Short mmCIF file of C-alpha atoms in Angstrom, two decimals:
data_model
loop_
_atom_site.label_atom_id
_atom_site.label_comp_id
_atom_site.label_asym_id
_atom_site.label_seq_id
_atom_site.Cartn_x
_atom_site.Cartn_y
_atom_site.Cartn_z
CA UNK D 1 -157.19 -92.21 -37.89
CA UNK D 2 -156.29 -90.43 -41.10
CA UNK D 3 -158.99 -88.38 -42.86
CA UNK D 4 -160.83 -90.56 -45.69
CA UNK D 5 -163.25 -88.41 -48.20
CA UNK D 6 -164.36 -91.52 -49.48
CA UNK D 7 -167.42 -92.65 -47.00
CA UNK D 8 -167.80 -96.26 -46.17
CA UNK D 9 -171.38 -98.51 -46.27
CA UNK D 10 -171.19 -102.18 -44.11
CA UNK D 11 -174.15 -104.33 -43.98
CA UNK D 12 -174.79 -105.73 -40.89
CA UNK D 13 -175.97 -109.47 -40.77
CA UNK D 14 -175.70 -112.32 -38.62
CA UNK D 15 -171.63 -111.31 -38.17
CA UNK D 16 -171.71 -108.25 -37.02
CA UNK D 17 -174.67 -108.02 -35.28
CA UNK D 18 -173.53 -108.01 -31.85
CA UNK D 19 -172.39 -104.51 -30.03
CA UNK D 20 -168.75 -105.99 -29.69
CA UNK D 21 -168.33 -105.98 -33.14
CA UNK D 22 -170.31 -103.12 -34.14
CA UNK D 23 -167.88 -101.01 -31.51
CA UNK D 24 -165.01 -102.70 -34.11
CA UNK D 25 -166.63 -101.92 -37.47
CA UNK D 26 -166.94 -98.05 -36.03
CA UNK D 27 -163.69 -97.52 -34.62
CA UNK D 28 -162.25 -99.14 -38.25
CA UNK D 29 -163.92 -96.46 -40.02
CA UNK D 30 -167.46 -97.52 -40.94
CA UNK D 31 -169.83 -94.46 -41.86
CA UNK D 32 -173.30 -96.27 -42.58
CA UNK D 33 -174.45 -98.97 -41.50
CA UNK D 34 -176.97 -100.51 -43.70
CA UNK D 35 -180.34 -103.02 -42.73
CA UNK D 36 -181.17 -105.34 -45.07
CA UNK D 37 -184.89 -105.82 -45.00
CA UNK D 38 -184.45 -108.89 -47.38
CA UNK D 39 -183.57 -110.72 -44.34
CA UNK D 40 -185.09 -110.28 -40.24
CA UNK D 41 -188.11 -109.38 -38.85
CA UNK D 42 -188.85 -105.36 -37.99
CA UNK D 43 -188.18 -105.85 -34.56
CA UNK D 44 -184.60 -107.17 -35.48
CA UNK D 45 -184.01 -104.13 -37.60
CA UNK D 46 -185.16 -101.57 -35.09
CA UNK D 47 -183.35 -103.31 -32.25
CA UNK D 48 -180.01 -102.85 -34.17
CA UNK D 49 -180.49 -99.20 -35.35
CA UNK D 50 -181.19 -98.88 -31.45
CA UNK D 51 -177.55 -100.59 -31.28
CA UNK D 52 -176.02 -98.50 -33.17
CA UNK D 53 -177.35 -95.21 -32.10
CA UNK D 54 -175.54 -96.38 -28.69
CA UNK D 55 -172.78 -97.20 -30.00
CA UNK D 56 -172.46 -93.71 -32.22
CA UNK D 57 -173.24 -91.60 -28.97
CA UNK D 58 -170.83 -93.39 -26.90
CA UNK D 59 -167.96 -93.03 -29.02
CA UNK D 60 -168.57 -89.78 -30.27
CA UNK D 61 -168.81 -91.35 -34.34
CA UNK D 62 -172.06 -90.36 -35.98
CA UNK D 63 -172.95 -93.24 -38.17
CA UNK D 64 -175.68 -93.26 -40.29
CA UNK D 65 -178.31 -95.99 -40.89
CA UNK D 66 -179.83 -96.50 -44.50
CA UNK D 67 -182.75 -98.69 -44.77
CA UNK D 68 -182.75 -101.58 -47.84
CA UNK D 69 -185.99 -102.64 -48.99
CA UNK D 70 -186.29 -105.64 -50.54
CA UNK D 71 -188.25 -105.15 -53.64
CA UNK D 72 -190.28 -107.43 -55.38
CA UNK D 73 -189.63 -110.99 -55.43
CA UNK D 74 -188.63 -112.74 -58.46
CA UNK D 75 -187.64 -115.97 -57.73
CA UNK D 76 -187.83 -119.39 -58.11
CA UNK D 77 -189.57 -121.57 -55.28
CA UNK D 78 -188.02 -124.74 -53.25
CA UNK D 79 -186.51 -127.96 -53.94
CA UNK D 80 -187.86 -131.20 -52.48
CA UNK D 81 -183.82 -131.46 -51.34
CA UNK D 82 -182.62 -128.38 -51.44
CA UNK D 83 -181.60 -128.28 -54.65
CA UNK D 84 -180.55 -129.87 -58.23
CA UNK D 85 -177.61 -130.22 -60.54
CA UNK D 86 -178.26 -129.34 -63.79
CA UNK D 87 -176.41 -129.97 -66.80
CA UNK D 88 -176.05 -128.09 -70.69
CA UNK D 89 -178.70 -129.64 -72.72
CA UNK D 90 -181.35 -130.40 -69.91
CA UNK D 91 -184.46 -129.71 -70.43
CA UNK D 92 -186.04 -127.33 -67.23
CA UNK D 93 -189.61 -126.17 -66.31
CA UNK D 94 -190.33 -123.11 -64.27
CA UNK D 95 -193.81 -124.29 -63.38
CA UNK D 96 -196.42 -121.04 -61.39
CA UNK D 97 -198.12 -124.24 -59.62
CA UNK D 98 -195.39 -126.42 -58.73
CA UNK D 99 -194.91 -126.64 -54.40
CA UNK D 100 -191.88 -128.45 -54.46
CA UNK D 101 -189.27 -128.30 -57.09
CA UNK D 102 -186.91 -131.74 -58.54
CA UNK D 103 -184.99 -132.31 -61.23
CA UNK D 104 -187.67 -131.33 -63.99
CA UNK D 105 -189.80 -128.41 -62.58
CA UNK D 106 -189.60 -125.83 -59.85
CA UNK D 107 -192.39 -123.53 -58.34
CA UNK D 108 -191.95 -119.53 -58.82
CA UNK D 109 -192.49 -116.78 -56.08
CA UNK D 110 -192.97 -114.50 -59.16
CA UNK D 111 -195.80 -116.36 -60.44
CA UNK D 112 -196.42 -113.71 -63.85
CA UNK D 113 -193.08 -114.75 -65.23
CA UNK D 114 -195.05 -116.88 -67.92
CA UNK D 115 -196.94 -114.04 -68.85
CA UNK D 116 -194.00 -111.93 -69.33
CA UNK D 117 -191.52 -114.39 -71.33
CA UNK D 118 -191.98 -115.83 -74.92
CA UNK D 119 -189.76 -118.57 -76.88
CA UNK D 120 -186.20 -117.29 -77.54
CA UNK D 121 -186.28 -115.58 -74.33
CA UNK D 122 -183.10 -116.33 -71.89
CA UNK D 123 -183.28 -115.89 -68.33
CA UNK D 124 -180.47 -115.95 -65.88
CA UNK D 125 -180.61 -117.64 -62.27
CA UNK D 126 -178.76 -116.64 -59.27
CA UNK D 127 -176.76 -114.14 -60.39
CA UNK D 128 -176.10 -115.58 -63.92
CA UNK D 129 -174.51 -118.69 -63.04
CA UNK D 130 -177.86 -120.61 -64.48
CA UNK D 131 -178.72 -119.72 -68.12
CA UNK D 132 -181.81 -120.85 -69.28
CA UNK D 133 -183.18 -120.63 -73.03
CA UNK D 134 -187.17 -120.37 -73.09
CA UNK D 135 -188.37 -122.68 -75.50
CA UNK D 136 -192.25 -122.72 -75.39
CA UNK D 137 -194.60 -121.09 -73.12
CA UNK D 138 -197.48 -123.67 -71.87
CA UNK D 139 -200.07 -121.73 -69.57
CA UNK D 140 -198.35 -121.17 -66.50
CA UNK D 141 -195.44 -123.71 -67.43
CA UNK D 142 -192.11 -122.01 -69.17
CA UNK D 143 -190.30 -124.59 -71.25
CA UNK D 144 -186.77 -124.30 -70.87
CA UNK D 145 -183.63 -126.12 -72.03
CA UNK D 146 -179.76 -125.47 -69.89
CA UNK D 147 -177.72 -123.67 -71.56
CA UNK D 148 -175.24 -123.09 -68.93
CA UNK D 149 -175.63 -125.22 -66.06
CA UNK D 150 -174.97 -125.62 -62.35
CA UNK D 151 -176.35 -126.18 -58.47
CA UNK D 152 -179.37 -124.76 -58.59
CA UNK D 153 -180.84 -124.49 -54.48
CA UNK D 154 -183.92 -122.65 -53.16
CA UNK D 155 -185.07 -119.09 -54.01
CA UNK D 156 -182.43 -118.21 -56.23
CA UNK D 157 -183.33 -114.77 -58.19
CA UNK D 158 -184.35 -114.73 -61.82
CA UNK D 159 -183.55 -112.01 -64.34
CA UNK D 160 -184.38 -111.29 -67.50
CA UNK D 161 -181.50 -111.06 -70.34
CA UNK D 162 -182.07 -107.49 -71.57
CA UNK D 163 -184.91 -106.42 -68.92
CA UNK D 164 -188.30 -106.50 -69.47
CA UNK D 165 -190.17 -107.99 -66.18
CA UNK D 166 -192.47 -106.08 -65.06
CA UNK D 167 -193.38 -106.29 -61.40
CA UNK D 168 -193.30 -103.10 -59.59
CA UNK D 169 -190.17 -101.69 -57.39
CA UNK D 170 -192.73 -101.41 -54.28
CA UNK D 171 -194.42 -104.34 -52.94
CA UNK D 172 -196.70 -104.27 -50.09
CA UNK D 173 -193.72 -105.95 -48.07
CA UNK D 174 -191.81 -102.66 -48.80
CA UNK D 175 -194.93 -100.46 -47.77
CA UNK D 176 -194.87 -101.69 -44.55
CA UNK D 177 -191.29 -101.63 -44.27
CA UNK D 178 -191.47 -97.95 -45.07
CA UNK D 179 -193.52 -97.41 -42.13
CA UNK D 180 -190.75 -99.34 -39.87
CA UNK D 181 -187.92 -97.74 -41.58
CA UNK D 182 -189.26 -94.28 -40.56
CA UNK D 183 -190.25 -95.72 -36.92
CA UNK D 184 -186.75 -96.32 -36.27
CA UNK D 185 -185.32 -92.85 -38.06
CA UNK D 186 -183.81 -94.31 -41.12
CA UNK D 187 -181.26 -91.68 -42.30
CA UNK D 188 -181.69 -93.00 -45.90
CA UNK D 189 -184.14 -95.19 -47.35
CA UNK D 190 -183.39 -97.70 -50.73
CA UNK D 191 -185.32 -98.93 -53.43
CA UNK D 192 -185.13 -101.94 -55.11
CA UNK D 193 -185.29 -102.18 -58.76
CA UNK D 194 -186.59 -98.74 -60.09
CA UNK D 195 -187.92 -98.22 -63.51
CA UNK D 196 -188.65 -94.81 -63.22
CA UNK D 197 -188.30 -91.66 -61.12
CA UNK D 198 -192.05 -92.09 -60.60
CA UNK D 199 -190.85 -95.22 -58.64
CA UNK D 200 -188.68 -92.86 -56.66
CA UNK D 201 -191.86 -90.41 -55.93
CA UNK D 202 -193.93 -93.28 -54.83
CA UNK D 203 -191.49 -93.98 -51.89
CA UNK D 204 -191.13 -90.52 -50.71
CA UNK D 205 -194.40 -89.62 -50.84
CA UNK D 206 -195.36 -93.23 -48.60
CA UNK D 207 -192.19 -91.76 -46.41
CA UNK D 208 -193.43 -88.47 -46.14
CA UNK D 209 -196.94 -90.25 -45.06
CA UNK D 210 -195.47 -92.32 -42.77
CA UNK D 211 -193.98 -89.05 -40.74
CA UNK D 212 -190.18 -89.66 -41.67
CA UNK D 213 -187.63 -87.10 -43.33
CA UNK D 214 -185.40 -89.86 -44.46
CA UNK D 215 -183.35 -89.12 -47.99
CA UNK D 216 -184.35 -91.52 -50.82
CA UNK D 217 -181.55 -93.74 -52.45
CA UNK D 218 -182.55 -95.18 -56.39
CA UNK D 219 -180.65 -98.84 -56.83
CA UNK D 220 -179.35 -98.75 -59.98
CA UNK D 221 -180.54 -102.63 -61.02
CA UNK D 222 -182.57 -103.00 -63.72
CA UNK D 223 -182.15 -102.64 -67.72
CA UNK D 224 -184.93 -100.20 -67.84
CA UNK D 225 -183.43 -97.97 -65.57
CA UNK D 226 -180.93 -97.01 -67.83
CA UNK D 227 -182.94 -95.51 -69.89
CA UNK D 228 -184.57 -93.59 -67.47
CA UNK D 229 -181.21 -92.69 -65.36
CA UNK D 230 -181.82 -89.04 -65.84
CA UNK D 231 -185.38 -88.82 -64.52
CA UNK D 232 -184.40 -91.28 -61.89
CA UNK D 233 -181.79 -89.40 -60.56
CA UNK D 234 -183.59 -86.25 -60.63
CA UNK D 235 -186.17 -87.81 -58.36
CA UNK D 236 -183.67 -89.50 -55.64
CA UNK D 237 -181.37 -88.14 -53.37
CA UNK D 238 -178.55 -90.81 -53.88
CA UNK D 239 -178.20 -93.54 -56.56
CA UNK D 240 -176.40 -97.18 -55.92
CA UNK D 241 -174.59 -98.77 -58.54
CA UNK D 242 -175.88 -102.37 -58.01
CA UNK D 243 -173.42 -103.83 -59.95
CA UNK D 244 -175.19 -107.39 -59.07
CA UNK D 245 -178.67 -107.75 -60.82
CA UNK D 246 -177.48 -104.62 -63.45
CA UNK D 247 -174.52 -106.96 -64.74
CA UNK D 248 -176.79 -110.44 -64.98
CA UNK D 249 -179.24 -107.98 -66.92
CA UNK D 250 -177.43 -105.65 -69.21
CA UNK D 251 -174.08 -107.88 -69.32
CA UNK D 252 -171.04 -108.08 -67.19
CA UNK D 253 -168.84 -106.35 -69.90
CA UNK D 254 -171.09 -103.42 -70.11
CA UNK D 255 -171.10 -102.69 -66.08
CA UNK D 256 -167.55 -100.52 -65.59
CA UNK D 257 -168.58 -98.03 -68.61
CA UNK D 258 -171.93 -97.62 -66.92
CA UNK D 259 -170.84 -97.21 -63.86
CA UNK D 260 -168.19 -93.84 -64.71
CA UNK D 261 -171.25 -92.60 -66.66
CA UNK D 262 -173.69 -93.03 -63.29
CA UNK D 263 -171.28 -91.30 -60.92
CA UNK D 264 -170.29 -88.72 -63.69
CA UNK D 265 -174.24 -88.20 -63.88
CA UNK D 266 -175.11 -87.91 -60.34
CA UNK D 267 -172.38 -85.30 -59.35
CA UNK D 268 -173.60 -83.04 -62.25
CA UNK D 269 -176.98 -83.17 -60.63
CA UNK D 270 -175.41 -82.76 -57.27
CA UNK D 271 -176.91 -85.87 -56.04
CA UNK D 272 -174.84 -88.83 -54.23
CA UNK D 273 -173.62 -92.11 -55.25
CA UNK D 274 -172.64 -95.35 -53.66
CA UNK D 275 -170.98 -98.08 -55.65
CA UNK D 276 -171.71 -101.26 -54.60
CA UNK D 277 -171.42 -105.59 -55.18
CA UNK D 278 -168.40 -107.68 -54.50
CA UNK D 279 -166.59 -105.29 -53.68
CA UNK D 280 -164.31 -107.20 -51.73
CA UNK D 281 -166.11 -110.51 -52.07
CA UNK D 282 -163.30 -112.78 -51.21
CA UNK D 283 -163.26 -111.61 -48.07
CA UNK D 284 -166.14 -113.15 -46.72
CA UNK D 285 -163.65 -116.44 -46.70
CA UNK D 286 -160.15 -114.64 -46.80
CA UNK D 287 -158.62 -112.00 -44.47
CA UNK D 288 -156.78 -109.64 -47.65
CA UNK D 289 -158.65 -108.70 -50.96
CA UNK D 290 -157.58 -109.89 -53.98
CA UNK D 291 -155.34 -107.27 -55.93
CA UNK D 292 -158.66 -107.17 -58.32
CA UNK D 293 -160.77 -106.13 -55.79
CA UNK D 294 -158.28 -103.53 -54.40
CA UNK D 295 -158.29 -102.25 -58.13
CA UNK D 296 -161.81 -102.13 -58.10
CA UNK D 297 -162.25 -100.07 -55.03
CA UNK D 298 -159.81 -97.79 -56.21
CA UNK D 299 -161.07 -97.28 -59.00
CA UNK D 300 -164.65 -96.56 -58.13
CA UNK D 301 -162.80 -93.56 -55.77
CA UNK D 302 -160.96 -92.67 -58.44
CA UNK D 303 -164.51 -91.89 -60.77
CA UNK D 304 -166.06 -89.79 -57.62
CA UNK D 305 -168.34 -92.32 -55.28
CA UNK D 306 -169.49 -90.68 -52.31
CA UNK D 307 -169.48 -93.94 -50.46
CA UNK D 308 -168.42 -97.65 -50.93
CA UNK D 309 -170.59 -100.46 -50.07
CA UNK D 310 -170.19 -103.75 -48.45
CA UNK D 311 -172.23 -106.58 -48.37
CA UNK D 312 -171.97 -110.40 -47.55
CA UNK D 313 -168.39 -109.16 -46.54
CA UNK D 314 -169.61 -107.85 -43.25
CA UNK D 315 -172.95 -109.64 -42.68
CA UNK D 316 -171.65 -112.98 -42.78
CA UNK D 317 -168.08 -112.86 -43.47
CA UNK D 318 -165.49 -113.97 -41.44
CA UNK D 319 -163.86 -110.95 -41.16
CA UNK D 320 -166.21 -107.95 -41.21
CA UNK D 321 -163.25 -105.53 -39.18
CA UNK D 322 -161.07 -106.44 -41.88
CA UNK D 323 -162.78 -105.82 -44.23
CA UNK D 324 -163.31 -102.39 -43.19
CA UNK D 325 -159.39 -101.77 -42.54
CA UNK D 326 -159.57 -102.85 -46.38
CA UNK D 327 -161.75 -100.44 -47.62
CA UNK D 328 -160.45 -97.63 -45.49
CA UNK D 329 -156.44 -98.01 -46.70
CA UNK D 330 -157.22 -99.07 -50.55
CA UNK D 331 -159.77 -95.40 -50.10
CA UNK D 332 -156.95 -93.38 -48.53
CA UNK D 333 -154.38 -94.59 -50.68
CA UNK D 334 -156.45 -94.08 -54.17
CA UNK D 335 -157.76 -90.16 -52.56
CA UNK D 336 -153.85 -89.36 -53.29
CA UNK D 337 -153.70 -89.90 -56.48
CA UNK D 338 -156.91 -88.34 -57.09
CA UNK D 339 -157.70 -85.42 -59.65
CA UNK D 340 -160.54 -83.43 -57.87
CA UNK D 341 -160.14 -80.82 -60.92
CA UNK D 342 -161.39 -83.48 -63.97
CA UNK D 343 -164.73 -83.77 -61.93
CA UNK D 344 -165.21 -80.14 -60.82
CA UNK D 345 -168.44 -79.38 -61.38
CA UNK D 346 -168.85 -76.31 -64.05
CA UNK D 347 -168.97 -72.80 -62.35
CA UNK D 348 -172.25 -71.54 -64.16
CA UNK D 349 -172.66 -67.97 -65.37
CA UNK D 350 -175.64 -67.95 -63.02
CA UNK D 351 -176.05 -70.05 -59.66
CA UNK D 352 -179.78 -70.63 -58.86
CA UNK D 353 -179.15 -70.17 -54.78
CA UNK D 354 -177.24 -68.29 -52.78
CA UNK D 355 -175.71 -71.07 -50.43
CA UNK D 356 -174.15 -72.35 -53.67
CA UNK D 357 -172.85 -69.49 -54.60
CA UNK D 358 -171.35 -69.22 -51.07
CA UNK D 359 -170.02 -72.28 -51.53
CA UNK D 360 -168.72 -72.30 -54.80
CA UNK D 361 -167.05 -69.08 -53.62
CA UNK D 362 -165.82 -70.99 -50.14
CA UNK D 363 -164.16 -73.54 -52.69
CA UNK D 364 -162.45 -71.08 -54.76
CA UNK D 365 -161.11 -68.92 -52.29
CA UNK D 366 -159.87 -72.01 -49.83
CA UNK D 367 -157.88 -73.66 -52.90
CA UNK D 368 -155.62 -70.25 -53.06
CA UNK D 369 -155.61 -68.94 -49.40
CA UNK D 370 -153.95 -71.97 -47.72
CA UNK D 371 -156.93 -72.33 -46.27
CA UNK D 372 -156.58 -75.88 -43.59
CA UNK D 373 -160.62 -76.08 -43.31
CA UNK D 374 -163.92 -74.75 -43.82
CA UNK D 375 -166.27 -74.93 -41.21
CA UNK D 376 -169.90 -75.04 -42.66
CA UNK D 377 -172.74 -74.14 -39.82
CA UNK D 378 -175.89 -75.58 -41.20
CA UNK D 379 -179.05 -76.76 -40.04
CA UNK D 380 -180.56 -78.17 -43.24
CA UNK D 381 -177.21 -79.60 -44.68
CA UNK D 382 -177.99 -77.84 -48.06
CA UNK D 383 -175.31 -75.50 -48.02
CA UNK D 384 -172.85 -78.64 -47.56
CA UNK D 385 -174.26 -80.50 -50.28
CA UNK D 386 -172.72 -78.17 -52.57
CA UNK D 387 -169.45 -78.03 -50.80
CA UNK D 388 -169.20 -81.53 -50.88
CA UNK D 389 -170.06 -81.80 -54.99
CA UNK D 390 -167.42 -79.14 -55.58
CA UNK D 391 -164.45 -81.82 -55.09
CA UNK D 392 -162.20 -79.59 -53.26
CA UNK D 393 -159.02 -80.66 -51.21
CA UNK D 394 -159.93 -78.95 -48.35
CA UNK D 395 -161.72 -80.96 -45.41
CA UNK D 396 -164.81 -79.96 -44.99
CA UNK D 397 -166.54 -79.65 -41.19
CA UNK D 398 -170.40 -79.46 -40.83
CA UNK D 399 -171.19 -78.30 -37.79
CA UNK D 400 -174.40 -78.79 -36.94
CA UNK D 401 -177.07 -78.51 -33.67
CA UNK D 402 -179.37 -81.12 -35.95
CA UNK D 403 -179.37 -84.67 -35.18
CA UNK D 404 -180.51 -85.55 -38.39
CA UNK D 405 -178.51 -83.37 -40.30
CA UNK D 406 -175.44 -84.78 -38.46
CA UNK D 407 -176.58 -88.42 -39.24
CA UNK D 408 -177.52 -87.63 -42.82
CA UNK D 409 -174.11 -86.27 -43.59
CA UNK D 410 -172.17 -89.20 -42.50
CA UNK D 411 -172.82 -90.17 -46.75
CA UNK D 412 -171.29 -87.15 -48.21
CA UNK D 413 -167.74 -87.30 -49.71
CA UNK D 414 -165.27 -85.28 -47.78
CA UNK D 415 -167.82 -83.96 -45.05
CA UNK D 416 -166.87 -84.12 -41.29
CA UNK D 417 -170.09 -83.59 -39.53
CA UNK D 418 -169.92 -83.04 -35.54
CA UNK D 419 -172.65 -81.76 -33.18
CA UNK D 420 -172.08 -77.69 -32.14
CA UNK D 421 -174.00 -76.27 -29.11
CA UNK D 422 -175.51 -72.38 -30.15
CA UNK D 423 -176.50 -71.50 -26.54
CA UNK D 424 -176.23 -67.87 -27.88
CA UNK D 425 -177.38 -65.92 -30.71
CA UNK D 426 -174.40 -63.33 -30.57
CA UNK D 427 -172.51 -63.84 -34.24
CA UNK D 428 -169.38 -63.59 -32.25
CA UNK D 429 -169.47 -66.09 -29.65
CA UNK D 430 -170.87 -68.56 -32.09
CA UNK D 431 -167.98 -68.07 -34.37
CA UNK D 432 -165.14 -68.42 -31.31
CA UNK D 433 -167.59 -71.70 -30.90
CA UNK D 434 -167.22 -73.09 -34.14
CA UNK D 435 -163.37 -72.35 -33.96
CA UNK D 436 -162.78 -73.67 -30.98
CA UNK D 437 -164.53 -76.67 -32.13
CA UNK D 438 -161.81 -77.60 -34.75
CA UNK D 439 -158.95 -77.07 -32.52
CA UNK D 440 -160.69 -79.42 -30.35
CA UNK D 441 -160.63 -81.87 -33.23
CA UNK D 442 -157.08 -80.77 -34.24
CA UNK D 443 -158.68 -79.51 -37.94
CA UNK D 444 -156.58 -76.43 -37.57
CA UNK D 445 -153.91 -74.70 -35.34
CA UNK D 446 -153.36 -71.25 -34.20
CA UNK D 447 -152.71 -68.82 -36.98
CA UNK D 448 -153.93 -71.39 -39.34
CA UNK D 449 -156.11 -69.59 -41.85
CA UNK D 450 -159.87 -71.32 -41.39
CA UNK D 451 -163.01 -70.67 -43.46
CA UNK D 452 -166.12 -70.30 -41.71
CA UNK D 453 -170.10 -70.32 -43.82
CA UNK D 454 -172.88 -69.63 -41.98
CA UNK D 455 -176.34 -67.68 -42.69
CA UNK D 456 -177.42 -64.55 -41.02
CA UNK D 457 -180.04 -64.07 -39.23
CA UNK D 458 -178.77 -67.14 -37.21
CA UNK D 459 -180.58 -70.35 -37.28
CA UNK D 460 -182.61 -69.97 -40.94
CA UNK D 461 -182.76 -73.67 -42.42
CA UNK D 462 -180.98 -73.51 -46.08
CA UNK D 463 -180.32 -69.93 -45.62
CA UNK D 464 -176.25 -69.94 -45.15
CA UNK D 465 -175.35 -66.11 -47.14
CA UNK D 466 -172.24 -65.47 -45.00
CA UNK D 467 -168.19 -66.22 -45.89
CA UNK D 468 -165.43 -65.46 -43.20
CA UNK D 469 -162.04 -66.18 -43.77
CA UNK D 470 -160.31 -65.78 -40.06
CA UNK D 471 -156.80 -66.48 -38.56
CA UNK D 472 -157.23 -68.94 -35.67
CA UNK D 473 -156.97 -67.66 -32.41
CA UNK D 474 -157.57 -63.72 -33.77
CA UNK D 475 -160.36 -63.68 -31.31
CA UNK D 476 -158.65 -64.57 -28.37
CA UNK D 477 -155.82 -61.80 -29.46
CA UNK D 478 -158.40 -59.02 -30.18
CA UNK D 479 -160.02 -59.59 -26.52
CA UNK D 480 -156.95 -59.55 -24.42
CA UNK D 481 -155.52 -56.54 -26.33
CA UNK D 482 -158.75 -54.65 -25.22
#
């Protein structure tokens, strides 16, 4: 399979749940896999990270796993059938007390949404395809009348035109799926609907509590969040553009500038980015995308994602493989055209640690040496998370005797991550290692000029200090001539 930068997120559901098809999804390319902890019970979660770890070390694929929580809850209740039909001009009640919704009323799962709206309010119901104008406010009743109407069915969400509900981005629900996320080694965990980067702290402090090391991702949802995107991003390790709930909330029209500006933010921090929602929504139903959708993709490589995310089309479409192949070709194609020198990050007078200054030098010198790859030997990943921000053409190889490095850098745009075996200490025979190691994986041939980081004394977490540019197969040469 051809080399894609671009990394690729599939949600597995009720599709792609058994190992048949996870074996698929991995051989077409999948990088992630993420667990939706809107939906299942812990057990089911754990049991398929347990899956997929299998399926990873049989095939010799790291895939990571990244860990959704749900977040809070704002919905509407149930239907006495299911659900209604309502039509422009109707007058609607979102009542806290009802049980069982009909054609006038409906109960809420977020029951201080009456506290929290006021007459000329207009909230939006699944996804925007309900608009609602609040006309009164009557204890726990809000008095509504249909502006744009619909099927309305059970537990659709509710949002907010313009933001401005308040319940908090970590419900006890996601505390305790914290605690099962770590149990079952989440590479990355996700919250739901962050307002701040104090948000962000909250969950890696409860991860760091709960005994995990898993890297915190900040879903991009909420109108708030945008004007906290700096803080927010500071205080993650990766940031989703949730294109869903942020378009119902800030406006459809406003989500593609927003989007360039999130990515274009995050790489200038050196943090990661997955773009995500409908990606290829139609096929859930169809086996092709639509040329739209294609677009879309593209264009989301185009602006610098790490990653690409897909949703309903894997957990409970009809063609989850295909919709990989999708992704993967529409990525490949769109990495061609792209210009990795529009987005390379600013070399600053001063760097503020030596791995990135190693690799910012790595970069430099492979983009006018020829150079086929750079081999990065890492233990904490750090020195690769600079590699990987610096946009170069050259594929990048972290090799890497850490388990959870290895899984962890299944995320990062244009990283190759593969286990390495350091029986030794000597410099030297690690090095032939590491070399040997990418002719293995056909990276490079011999006389092929290679690029190798590493940090000295060997082994030091975060402490890479060391460039070597070699000629494959000098080693071999230099031996047999003594």
């Amino acid at each position: 399979m051809a080399l894609r930068k671009t990394k690729i997120v599939a949600t597995l559901g009720p599709a792609s749940s058994e190992e048949a098809v996870i074996e698929r999804l991995v051989d077409a390319g999948m990088d992630v896999v993420r667990l939706n902890f809107s939906h299942g019970s812990a057990q089911d979660h754990i049991a398929r990270a347990e899956l997929v770890r299998d399926i990873s070390r049989r095939s010799g694929c790291p895939v990571g796993v990244l860990c959704d929580l749900q977040g809070p809850k704002i919905r509407i209740g149930k239907f006495e059938n299911d659900r209604i039909l309502l039509k422009v001009g109707d007058k609607f009640i979102l009542d806290a007390a009802c049980k069982l919704g009909n054609q006038e009323r409906v109960g809420l799962d977020y029951k201080t949404l009456p506290s929290e709206v006021e007459p000329g309010a207009v909230l939006l119901l699944d996804d925007g395809r309900i608009v609602l104008n609040v006309e009164a406010v009557d204890g726990g009743e809000v008095h509504c009348t249909v502006a744009v109407g619909g099927m309305l069915s059970n537990n659709k969400g509710i949002n907010r035109q313009g933001g401005g509900l308040s319940a908090p981005a970590l419900t006890l629900k996601d505390q305790e799926d914290i605690r099962t996320a770590v149990a079952l080694e989440a590479d990355y965990i996700a919250v739901s609907f962050p307002r701040s980067g104090e948000d962000i702290a909250l969950a890696r402090q409860l991860v760091v509590e709960a005994g995990g090391h898993a890297a915190i991702v900040a879903k991009i949802e909420r109108a708030e969040a945008i004007d906290a995107l700096e803080e927010i991003i500071d205080a993650a390790d990766v940031i989703m553009v949730a294109r869903g709930d942020l378009g119902v909330e800030v406006g459809d029209a406003a989500v593609p500038g927003l989007q360039k500006r999130m990515i274009r933010m995050a790489r200038m921090r050196n943090k990661l980015v997955i773009t995500a929602t409908q990606m290829l929504e139609s096929m859930i139903s169809n086996p092709i995308p639509t040329r739209a959708e294609v677009s879309d993709v593209a264009n989301a490589v185009l602006d610098g994602t790490d990653a690409v995310m897909l949703s309903g089309e894997t957990a409970v479409g009809h063609y989850p493989v295909e919709a990989i192949q999708a992704m993967h070709r529409v990525c490949l194609e769109a990495e061609k055209e792209y210009d990795s020198h529009h987005l390379q990050a600013p070399i600053n007078d001063e760097f503020e640690f030596v791995d990135e200054a190693i690799a910012m030098a790595s970069v430099y010198a492979a983009e006018h040496l020829n150079v086929k790859a750079i081999a990065a030997l890492t233990r904490s990943g750090s020195s690769v998370t600079w590699l990987s921000r610096s946009n170069t053409n050259v594929p990048i190889y972290a090799l890497t005797t850490e388990r959870n490095t290895r899984r962890k850098l299944t995320l990062y745009r244009g990283v190759y991550p593969y286990h390495i075996e350091l029986p030794s200490q000597e410099l030297g025979k690690i090095l032939y290692d590491a070399e040997e190691t990418l002719l293995r994986l056909g990276a490079v041939q011999r006389d092929d000029l290679m690029m190798l980081t590493f940090g000295e004394p060997i082994g030091n977490a975060g402490g890479t200090n060391t460039l070597q540019i070699v000629r494959v197969g000098e080693h071999k040469r230099e031996q047999h001539s003594r």
